[in-house]
CSV table of C-alpha atoms in Angstrom, one decimal:
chain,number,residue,atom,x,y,z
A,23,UNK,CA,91.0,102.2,111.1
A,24,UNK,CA,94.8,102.4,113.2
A,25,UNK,CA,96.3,105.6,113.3
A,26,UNK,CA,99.1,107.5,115.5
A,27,UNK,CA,96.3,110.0,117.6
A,28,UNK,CA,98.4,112.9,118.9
A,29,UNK,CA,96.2,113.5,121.8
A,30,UNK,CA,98.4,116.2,124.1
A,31,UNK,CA,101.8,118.1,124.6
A,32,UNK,CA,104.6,116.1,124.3
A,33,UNK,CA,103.8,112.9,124.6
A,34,UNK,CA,104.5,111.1,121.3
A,35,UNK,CA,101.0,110.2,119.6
A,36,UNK,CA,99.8,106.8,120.1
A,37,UNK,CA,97.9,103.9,118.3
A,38,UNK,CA,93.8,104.0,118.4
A,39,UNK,CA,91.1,102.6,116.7
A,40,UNK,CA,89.6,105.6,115.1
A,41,UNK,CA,86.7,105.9,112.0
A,42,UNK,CA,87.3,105.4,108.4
A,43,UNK,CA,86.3,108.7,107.2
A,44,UNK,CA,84.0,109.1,104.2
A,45,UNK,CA,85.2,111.2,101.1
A,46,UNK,CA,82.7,113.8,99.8
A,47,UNK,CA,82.5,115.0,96.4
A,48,UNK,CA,85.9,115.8,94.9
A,49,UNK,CA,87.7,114.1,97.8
A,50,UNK,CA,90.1,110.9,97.9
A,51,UNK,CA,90.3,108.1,100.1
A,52,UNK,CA,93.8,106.9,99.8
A,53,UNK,CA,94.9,103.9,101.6
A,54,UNK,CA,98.1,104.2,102.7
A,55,UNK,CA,101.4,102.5,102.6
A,56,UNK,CA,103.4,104.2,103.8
A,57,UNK,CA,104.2,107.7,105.6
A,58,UNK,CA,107.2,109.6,106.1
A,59,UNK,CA,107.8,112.0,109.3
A,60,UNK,CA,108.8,115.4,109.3
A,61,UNK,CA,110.2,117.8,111.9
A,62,UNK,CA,107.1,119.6,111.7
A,63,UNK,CA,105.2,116.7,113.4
A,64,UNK,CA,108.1,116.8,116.0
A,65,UNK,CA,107.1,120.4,116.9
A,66,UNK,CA,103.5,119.9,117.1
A,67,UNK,CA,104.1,117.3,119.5
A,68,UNK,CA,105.9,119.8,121.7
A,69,UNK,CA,103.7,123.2,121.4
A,70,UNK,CA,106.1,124.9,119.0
A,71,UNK,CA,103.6,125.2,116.5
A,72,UNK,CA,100.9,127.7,115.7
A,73,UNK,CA,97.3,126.5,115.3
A,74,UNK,CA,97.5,122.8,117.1
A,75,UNK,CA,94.6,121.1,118.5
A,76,UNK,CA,93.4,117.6,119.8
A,77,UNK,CA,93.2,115.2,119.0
A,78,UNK,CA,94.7,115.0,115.6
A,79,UNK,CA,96.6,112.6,113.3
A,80,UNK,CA,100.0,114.3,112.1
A,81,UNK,CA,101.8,113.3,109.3
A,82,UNK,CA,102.1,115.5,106.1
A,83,UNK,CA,103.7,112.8,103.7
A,84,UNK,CA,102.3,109.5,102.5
A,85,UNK,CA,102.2,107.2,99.4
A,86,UNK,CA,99.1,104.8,98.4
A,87,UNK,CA,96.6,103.5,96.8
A,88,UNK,CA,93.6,105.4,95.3
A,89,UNK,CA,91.1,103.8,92.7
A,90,UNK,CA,93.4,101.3,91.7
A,91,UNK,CA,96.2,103.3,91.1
A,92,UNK,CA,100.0,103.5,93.6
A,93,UNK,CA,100.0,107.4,94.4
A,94,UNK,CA,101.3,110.1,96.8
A,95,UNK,CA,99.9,113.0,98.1
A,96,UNK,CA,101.3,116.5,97.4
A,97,UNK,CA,101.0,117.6,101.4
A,98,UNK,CA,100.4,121.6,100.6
A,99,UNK,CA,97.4,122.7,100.6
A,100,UNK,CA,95.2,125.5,99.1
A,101,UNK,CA,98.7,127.4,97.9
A,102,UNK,CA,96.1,130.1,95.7
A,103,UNK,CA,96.7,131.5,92.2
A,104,UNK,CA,99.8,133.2,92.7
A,105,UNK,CA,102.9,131.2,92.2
A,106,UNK,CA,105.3,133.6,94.4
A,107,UNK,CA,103.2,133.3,97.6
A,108,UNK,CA,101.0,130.9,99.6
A,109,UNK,CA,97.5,132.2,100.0
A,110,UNK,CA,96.3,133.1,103.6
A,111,UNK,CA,94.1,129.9,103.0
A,112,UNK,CA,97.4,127.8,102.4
A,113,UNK,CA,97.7,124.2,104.8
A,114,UNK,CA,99.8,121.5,105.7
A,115,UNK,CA,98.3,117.8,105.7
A,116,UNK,CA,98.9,117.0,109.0
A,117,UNK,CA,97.5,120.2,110.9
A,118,UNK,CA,94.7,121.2,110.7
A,119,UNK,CA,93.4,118.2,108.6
A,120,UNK,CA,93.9,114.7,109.7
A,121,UNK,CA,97.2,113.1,108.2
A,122,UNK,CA,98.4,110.6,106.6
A,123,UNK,CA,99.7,108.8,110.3
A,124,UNK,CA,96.8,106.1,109.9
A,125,UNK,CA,95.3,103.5,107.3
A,126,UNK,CA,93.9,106.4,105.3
A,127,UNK,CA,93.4,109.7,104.8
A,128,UNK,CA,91.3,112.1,102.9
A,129,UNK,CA,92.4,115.0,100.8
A,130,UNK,CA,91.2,116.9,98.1
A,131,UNK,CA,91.5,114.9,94.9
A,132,UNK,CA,93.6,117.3,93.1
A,133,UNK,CA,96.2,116.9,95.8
A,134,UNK,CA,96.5,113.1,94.4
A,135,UNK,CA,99.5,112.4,92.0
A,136,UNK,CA,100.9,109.1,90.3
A,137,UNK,CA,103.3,107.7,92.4
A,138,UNK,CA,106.9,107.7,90.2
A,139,UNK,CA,107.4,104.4,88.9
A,140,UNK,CA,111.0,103.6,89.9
A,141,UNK,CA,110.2,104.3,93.5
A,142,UNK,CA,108.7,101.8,96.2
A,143,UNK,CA,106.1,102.9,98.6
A,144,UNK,CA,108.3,103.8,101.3
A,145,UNK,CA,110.7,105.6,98.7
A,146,UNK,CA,107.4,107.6,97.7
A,147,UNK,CA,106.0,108.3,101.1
A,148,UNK,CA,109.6,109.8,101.5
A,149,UNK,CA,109.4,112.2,98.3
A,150,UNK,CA,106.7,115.0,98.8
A,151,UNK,CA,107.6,117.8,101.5
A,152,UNK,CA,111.2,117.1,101.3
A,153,UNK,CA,111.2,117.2,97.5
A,154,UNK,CA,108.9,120.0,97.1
A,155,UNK,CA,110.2,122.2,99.8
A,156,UNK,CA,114.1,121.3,98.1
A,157,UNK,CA,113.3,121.4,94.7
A,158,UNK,CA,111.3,125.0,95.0
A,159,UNK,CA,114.3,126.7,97.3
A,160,UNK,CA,117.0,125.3,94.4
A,161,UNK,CA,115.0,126.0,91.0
A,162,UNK,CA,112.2,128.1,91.3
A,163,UNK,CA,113.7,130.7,94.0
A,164,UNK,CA,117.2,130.1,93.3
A,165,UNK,CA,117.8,129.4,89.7
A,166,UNK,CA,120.2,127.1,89.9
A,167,UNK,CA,122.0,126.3,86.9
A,168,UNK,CA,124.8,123.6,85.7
A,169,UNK,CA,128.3,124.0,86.6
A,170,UNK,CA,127.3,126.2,89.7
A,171,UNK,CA,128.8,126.0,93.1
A,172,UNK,CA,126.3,125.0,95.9
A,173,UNK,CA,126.7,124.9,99.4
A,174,UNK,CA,123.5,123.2,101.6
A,175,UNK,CA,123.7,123.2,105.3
A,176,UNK,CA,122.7,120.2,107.6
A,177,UNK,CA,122.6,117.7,104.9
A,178,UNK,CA,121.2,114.4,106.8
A,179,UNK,CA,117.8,115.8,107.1
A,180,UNK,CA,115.0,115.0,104.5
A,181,UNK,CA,115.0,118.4,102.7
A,182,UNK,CA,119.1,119.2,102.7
A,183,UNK,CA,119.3,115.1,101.4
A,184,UNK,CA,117.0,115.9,98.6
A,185,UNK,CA,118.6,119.2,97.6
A,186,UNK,CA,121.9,117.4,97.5
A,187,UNK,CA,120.6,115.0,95.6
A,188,UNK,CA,118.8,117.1,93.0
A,189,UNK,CA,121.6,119.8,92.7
A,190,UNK,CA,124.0,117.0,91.9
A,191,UNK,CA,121.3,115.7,89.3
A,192,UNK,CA,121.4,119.1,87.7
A,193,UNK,CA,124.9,119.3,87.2
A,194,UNK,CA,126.0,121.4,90.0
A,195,UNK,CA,129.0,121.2,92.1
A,196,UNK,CA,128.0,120.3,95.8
A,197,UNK,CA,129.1,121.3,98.6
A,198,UNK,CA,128.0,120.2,101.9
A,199,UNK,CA,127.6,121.2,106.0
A,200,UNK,CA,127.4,119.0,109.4
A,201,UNK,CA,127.7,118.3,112.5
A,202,UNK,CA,128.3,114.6,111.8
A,203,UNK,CA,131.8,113.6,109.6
A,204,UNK,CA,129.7,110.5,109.0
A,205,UNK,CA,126.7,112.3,107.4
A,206,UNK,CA,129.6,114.5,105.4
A,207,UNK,CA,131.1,111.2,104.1
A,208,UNK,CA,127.5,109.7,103.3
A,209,UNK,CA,126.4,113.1,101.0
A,210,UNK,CA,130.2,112.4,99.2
A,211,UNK,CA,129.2,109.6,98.4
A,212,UNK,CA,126.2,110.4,97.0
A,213,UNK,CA,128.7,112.6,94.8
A,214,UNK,CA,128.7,116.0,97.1
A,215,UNK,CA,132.8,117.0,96.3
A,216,UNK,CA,133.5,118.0,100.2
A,217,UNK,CA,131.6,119.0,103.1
A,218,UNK,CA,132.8,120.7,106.7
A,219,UNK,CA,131.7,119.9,110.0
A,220,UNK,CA,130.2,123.0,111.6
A,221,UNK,CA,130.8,121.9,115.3
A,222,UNK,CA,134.8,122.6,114.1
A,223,UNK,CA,135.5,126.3,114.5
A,224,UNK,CA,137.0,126.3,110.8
A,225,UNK,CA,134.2,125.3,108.8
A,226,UNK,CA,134.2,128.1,107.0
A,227,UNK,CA,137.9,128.3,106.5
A,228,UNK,CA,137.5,124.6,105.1
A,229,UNK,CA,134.8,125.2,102.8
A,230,UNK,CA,136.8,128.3,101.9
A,231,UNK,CA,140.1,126.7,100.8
A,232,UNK,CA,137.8,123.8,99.2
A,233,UNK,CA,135.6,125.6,96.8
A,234,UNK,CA,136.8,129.3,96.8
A,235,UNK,CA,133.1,130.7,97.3
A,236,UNK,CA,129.4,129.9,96.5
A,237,UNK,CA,126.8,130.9,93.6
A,238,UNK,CA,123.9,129.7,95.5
A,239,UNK,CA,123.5,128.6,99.6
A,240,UNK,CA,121.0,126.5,100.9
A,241,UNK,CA,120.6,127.0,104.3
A,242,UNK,CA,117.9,125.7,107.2
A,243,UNK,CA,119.5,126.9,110.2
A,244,UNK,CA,119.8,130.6,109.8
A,245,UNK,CA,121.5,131.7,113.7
A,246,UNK,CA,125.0,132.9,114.8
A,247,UNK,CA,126.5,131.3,111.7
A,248,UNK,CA,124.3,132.3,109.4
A,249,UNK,CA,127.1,135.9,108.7
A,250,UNK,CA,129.7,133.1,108.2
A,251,UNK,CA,127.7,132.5,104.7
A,252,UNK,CA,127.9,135.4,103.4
A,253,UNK,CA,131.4,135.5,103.7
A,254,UNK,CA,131.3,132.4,101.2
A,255,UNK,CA,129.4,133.9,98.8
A,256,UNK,CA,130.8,134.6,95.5
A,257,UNK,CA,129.7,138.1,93.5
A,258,UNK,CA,125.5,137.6,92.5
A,259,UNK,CA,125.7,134.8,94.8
A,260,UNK,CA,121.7,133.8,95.8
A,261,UNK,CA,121.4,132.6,99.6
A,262,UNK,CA,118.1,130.5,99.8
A,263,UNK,CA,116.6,129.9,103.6
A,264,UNK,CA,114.1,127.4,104.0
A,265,UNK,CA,114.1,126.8,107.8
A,266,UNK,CA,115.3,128.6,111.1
A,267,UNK,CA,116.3,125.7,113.6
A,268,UNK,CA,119.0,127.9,115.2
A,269,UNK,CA,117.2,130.8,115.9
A,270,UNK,CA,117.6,134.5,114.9
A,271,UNK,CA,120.5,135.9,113.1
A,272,UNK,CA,122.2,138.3,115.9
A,273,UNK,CA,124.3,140.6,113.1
A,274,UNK,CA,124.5,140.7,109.3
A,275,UNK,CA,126.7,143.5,107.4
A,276,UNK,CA,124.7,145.2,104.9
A,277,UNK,CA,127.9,146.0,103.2
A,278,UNK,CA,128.5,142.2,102.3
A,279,UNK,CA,125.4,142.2,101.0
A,280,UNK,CA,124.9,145.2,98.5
A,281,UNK,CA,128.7,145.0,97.4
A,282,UNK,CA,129.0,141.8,96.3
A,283,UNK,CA,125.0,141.9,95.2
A,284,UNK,CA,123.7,138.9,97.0
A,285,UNK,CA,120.3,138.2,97.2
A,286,UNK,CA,118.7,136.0,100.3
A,287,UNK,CA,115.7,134.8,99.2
A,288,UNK,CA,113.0,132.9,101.7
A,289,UNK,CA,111.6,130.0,100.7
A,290,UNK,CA,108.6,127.4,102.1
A,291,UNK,CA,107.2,124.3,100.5
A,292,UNK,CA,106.0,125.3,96.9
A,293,UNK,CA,103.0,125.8,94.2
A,294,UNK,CA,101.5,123.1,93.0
A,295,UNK,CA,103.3,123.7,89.5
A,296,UNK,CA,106.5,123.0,92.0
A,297,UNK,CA,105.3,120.0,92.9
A,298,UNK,CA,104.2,118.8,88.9
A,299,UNK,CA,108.0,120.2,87.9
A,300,UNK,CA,110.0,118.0,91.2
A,301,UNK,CA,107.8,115.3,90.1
A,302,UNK,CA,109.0,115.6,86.9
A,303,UNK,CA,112.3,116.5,87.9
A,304,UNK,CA,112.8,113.1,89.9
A,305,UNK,CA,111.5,111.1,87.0
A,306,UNK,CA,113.2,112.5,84.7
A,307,UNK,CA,116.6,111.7,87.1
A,308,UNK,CA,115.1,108.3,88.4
A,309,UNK,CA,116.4,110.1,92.1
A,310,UNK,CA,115.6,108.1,94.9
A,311,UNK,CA,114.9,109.7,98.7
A,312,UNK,CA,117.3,108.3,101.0
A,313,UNK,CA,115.1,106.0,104.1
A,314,UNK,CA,116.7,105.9,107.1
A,315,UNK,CA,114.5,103.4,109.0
A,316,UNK,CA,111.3,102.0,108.5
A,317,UNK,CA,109.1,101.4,111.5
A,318,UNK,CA,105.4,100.0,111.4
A,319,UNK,CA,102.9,102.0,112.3
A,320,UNK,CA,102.4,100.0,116.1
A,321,UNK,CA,105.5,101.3,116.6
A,322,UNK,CA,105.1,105.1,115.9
A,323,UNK,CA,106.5,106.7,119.1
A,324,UNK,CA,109.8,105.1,118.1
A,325,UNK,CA,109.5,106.4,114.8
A,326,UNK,CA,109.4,109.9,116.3
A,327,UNK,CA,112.3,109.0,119.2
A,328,UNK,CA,114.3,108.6,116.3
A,329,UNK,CA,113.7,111.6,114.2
A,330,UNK,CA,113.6,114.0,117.9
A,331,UNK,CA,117.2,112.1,118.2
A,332,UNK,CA,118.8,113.8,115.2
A,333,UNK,CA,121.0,111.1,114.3
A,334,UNK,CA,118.7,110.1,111.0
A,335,UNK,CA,120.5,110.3,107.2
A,336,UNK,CA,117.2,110.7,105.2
A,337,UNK,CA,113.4,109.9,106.2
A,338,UNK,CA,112.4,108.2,109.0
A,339,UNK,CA,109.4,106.1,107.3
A,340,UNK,CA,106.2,104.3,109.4
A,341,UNK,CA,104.8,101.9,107.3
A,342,UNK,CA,101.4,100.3,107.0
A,343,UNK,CA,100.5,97.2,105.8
A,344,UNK,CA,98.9,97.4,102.6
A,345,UNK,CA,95.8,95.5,101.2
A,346,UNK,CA,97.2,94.8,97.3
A,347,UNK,CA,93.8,93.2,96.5
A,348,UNK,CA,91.3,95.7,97.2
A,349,UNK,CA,90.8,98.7,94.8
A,350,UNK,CA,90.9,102.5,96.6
């Protein structure tokens, strides 16, 4: 079979002819159609992540074809009995295990799920991480309910797209953060009511005269602007961080935090109840994940350029030609 073989430090992984591998008892085949990249598979590719070895196949997300049926794969793996915490055994498709970067993968067959019926392929392939990791951060650690304020940081990426989407689906009011107007006026579009462009030294002042303050914060960045939030947050407010891309947070006033009663509340991927709720949450809502560009999968290393660029709105897709006739 073709697949994208990450075979050393940063240089992008590249087509080869590798083998079909053979499911064993309780595992799936799925052909795939399509794949969706993450910034995870950006960081593999340049060391930043623990556990990486070569050669592998990255790629966490992907939609297909198993036993006759159009599925996608729920990309965490071995998340354990407790739904508050990973296990010490919990994975990501993608590292160690062989991804979804190819013609097919094999995963554990309770990791295979219908794909929603309003969604195309690439739609689908574009829907697990994101959605699990967004959904999980805004519902299962955040409790968000209708008619609350919400603010979510870096909208333009997969997750912060999908969080948009889903808090506006819910009947929130959305607020949203960039350092693109463009990606600001794009998330309005989608229905967000105003957004601020963090580059500009009054973001918060913006967001401030636009909304008055927060109930809940969705935030991936964490770093120097991270204190800036809790400024925003309204009394009970409920800060959810997912993600770290700006490094550590250099001062944060305990007194902002116990006298207003905020609670900041980590968050990563999700349970595999998360996943059967977003599924059901994105049905329920027909939502649809927002592709940037498609590339096929000859083509992968642009498909990564793009992503390492940071100028996507949504999921940067690689898609495989699919074989309709033949039954997986």
């Amino acid at each position: 079979m073709k697949a994208l073989v990450l075979q050393e430090k940063n240089v992008w992984p590249a087509l080869q002819e590798v083998p079909v591998p053979t499911p064993s008892e309780g595992e799936a085949l799925v052909r795939i159609s399509a794949a969706a990249l993450n910034h995870r598979d950006i960081w593999i590719v340049k060391g930043m992540y623990p556990g990486i070895r070569y050669p592998v196949i990255l790629g966490s997300d992907g939609a297909g074809y198993w036993e006759g049926r159009e599925v996608i794969i729920n990309p965490g793996m071995n998340w354990g009995d407790d739904p508050r915490v990973q296990s010490k055994a919990f994975s990501i498709l993608g590292l160690p295990a062989n991804g979804t970067l190819a013609e097919y993968v094999l995963v554990p067959q309770q990791q295979v799920y219908d794909k929603p019926p309003h969604l195309n392929m690439q739609e689908a392939a574009a829907l697990p991480l994101a959605g699990l990791t967004a959904y999980r951060v805004l519902f299962t650690r955040c409790g968000l309910q209708p008619g609350e304020k919400v603010l979510i940081s870096g909208v333009g990426g997969g997750v912060a797209l999908l969080a948009c989407q889903m808090a506006i689906a819910a009947g929130a009011e959305v607020y949203v953060t960039s350092g693109s107007d463009e990606k600001i006026q794009r998330a309005i579009a989608l229905g967000a009511r105003a957004g601020a462009n963090y580059r500009k030294a009054d973001w918060p002042a913006r967001l401030k005269e636009e909304a008055g303050g927060f109930d809940v914060i969705i935030d991936s960045a964490g770093g120097p602007g991270f204190p800036e939030l809790l400024k925003l947050c309204r009394p009970a407010a409920r800060i959810g961080v997912y993600g770290g891309t700006r490094g550590a947070i250099p001062e944060l006033s305990p007194q902002l935090l116990f006298w207003k009663q905020i609670s900041i509340l980590g968050s990563t991927m999700g349970s595999d109840e998360d996943f059967r709720q977003m599924l059901h949450f994105v049905n329920t809502h027909r939502l649809r994940p927002i592709v940037d560009k498609v590339f096929p999968l000859e083509e992968g290393p642009r498909a990564f350029e793009r992503l390492d660029e940071g100028r996507q709105f949504g999921k940067v897709i690689v898609s495989v030609k699919p074989h309709p006739h033949k039954r997986f």
